[in-house]
mmCIF file of C-alpha atoms in Angstrom:
data_model
loop_
_atom_site.group_PDB
_atom_site.id
_atom_site.type_symbol
_atom_site.label_atom_id
_atom_site.label_comp_id
_atom_site.label_asym_id
_atom_site.label_seq_id
_atom_site.Cartn_x
_atom_site.Cartn_y
_atom_site.Cartn_z
ATOM 1 C CA MET A 1 -27.758 14.627 -5.866
ATOM 2 C CA ARG A 2 -26.469 14.711 -9.433
ATOM 3 C CA LEU A 3 -23.103 16.302 -10.195
ATOM 4 C CA ASN A 4 -23.015 18.489 -13.300
ATOM 5 C CA MET A 5 -19.833 17.390 -15.041
ATOM 6 C CA PRO A 6 -18.623 19.214 -18.162
ATOM 7 C CA LYS A 7 -18.538 17.314 -21.439
ATOM 8 C CA LEU A 8 -14.900 16.763 -22.400
ATOM 9 C CA THR A 9 -13.254 15.164 -25.409
ATOM 10 C CA PRO A 10 -11.073 12.078 -24.928
ATOM 11 C CA GLU A 11 -7.987 14.296 -25.434
ATOM 12 C CA GLN A 12 -9.138 16.709 -22.721
ATOM 13 C CA ILE A 13 -9.854 13.833 -20.334
ATOM 14 C CA ARG A 14 -6.452 12.263 -21.065
ATOM 15 C CA PHE A 15 -4.642 15.559 -20.384
ATOM 16 C CA LEU A 16 -6.660 16.151 -17.199
ATOM 17 C CA ILE A 17 -5.833 12.681 -15.870
ATOM 18 C CA TRP A 18 -2.166 13.107 -16.833
ATOM 19 C CA LEU A 19 -2.047 16.460 -15.038
ATOM 20 C CA SER A 20 -3.526 14.825 -11.925
ATOM 21 C CA LEU A 21 -0.586 12.436 -11.560
ATOM 22 C CA THR A 22 1.832 13.406 -8.791
ATOM 23 C CA GLU A 23 4.928 12.848 -10.933
ATOM 24 C CA THR A 24 3.816 15.233 -13.692
ATOM 25 C CA HIS A 25 4.069 18.984 -14.067
ATOM 26 C CA PHE A 26 3.207 21.405 -16.830
ATOM 27 C CA GLU A 27 4.540 24.928 -17.309
ATOM 28 C CA ILE A 28 4.497 27.493 -20.108
ATOM 29 C CA CYS A 29 7.231 30.120 -20.302
ATOM 30 C CA ARG A 30 5.696 33.598 -20.285
ATOM 31 C CA GLU A 31 8.875 35.594 -20.962
ATOM 32 C CA THR A 32 9.140 37.524 -24.200
ATOM 33 C CA GLY A 33 11.899 36.634 -26.595
ATOM 34 C CA TYR A 34 13.175 33.372 -28.036
ATOM 35 C CA SER A 35 11.719 31.183 -25.288
ATOM 36 C CA TYR A 36 8.215 32.673 -25.280
ATOM 37 C CA ARG A 37 5.547 29.995 -24.874
ATOM 38 C CA LYS A 38 8.078 27.209 -24.440
ATOM 39 C CA VAL A 39 6.456 24.345 -22.530
ATOM 40 C CA HIS A 40 8.063 22.254 -19.803
ATOM 41 C CA GLY A 41 6.932 18.926 -18.443
ATOM 42 C CA LEU A 42 5.476 17.225 -21.500
ATOM 43 C CA ASN A 43 8.300 14.661 -21.576
ATOM 44 C CA SER A 44 6.074 12.153 -19.745
ATOM 45 C CA TYR A 45 2.924 12.940 -21.780
ATOM 46 C CA VAL A 46 3.423 9.855 -23.971
ATOM 47 C CA LYS A 47 1.535 6.878 -25.357
ATOM 48 C CA ASP A 48 2.173 3.324 -24.120
ATOM 49 C CA ASN A 49 4.801 2.851 -26.844
ATOM 50 C CA GLY A 50 6.689 6.003 -25.748
ATOM 51 C CA GLU A 51 5.526 8.164 -28.641
ATOM 52 C CA PRO A 52 4.546 11.661 -27.422
ATOM 53 C CA PHE A 53 0.935 12.792 -27.582
ATOM 54 C CA LYS A 54 0.452 15.971 -29.590
ATOM 55 C CA PHE A 55 -0.347 18.781 -27.182
ATOM 56 C CA ASP A 56 -3.017 21.261 -28.274
ATOM 57 C CA ILE A 57 -3.292 24.541 -26.317
ATOM 58 C CA ARG A 58 -7.078 24.480 -26.891
ATOM 59 C CA THR A 59 -7.243 21.428 -24.630
ATOM 60 C CA LEU A 60 -5.659 23.401 -21.812
ATOM 61 C CA ASN A 61 -7.869 26.433 -22.492
ATOM 62 C CA LYS A 62 -11.045 24.293 -22.286
ATOM 63 C CA LEU A 63 -9.958 22.806 -18.953
ATOM 64 C CA VAL A 64 -9.172 26.270 -17.572
ATOM 65 C CA ASN A 65 -12.521 27.633 -18.835
ATOM 66 C CA GLU A 66 -14.352 24.730 -17.156
ATOM 67 C CA ASN A 67 -12.525 25.547 -13.877
ATOM 68 C CA LEU A 68 -10.906 22.100 -13.802
ATOM 69 C CA VAL A 69 -7.363 23.478 -14.129
ATOM 70 C CA THR A 70 -5.818 26.680 -12.828
ATOM 71 C CA SER A 71 -2.355 28.192 -12.790
ATOM 72 C CA GLU A 72 0.075 30.252 -10.801
ATOM 73 C CA LEU A 73 3.061 32.291 -11.896
ATOM 74 C CA ILE A 74 6.435 31.025 -10.769
ATOM 75 C CA TYR A 75 9.895 32.417 -11.448
ATOM 76 C CA PRO A 76 12.455 29.593 -11.757
ATOM 77 C CA PHE A 77 15.863 31.172 -12.321
ATOM 78 C CA GLY A 78 14.188 34.576 -12.673
ATOM 79 C CA MET A 79 12.127 33.656 -15.758
ATOM 80 C CA LYS A 80 8.337 33.885 -15.593
ATOM 81 C CA HIS A 81 6.508 30.581 -16.093
ATOM 82 C CA GLU A 82 2.868 29.701 -15.654
ATOM 83 C CA HIS A 83 2.520 26.457 -13.686
ATOM 84 C CA TYR A 84 -0.763 24.563 -14.261
ATOM 85 C CA PHE A 85 -2.463 22.203 -11.811
ATOM 86 C CA LEU A 86 -5.911 20.780 -11.046
ATOM 87 C CA THR A 87 -8.503 22.731 -9.106
ATOM 88 C CA GLU A 88 -10.626 21.012 -6.483
ATOM 89 C CA ALA A 89 -13.303 20.530 -9.165
ATOM 90 C CA GLY A 90 -10.667 18.968 -11.434
ATOM 91 C CA GLN A 91 -9.649 16.540 -8.694
ATOM 92 C CA VAL A 92 -13.303 15.582 -8.173
ATOM 93 C CA TYR A 93 -13.738 15.063 -11.927
ATOM 94 C CA VAL A 94 -10.728 12.731 -12.097
ATOM 95 C CA SER A 95 -11.958 10.847 -9.007
ATOM 96 C CA MET A 96 -15.393 10.429 -10.598
ATOM 97 C CA MET A 97 -13.754 9.121 -13.786
ATOM 98 C CA ALA A 98 -11.879 6.537 -11.731
ATOM 99 C CA LEU A 99 -15.112 5.399 -10.052
ATOM 100 C CA CYS A 100 -16.888 5.035 -13.393
ATOM 101 C CA GLN A 101 -14.230 2.674 -14.739
#
């Protein structure tokens, strides 16, 4: 049986693997006003030398469209945030990547 895996760019794969790590989280503020679209959790999305990777929202959109990542609304301190995490298909994709290495 062959698994149909979506074609992803290296940046999309890197973000997917990063999001799969237990110590990471990623949230986007969905409140209107000064903090609209503020992201939380990218502090550990860094290169080996500590320099941050540039985050591109299109990477996240592609992973959501491919059903590898999903989200839920949370309300820390009463402010609406969208918390992103891997779907079951996303977990399988990351596992398959690990086996191929």
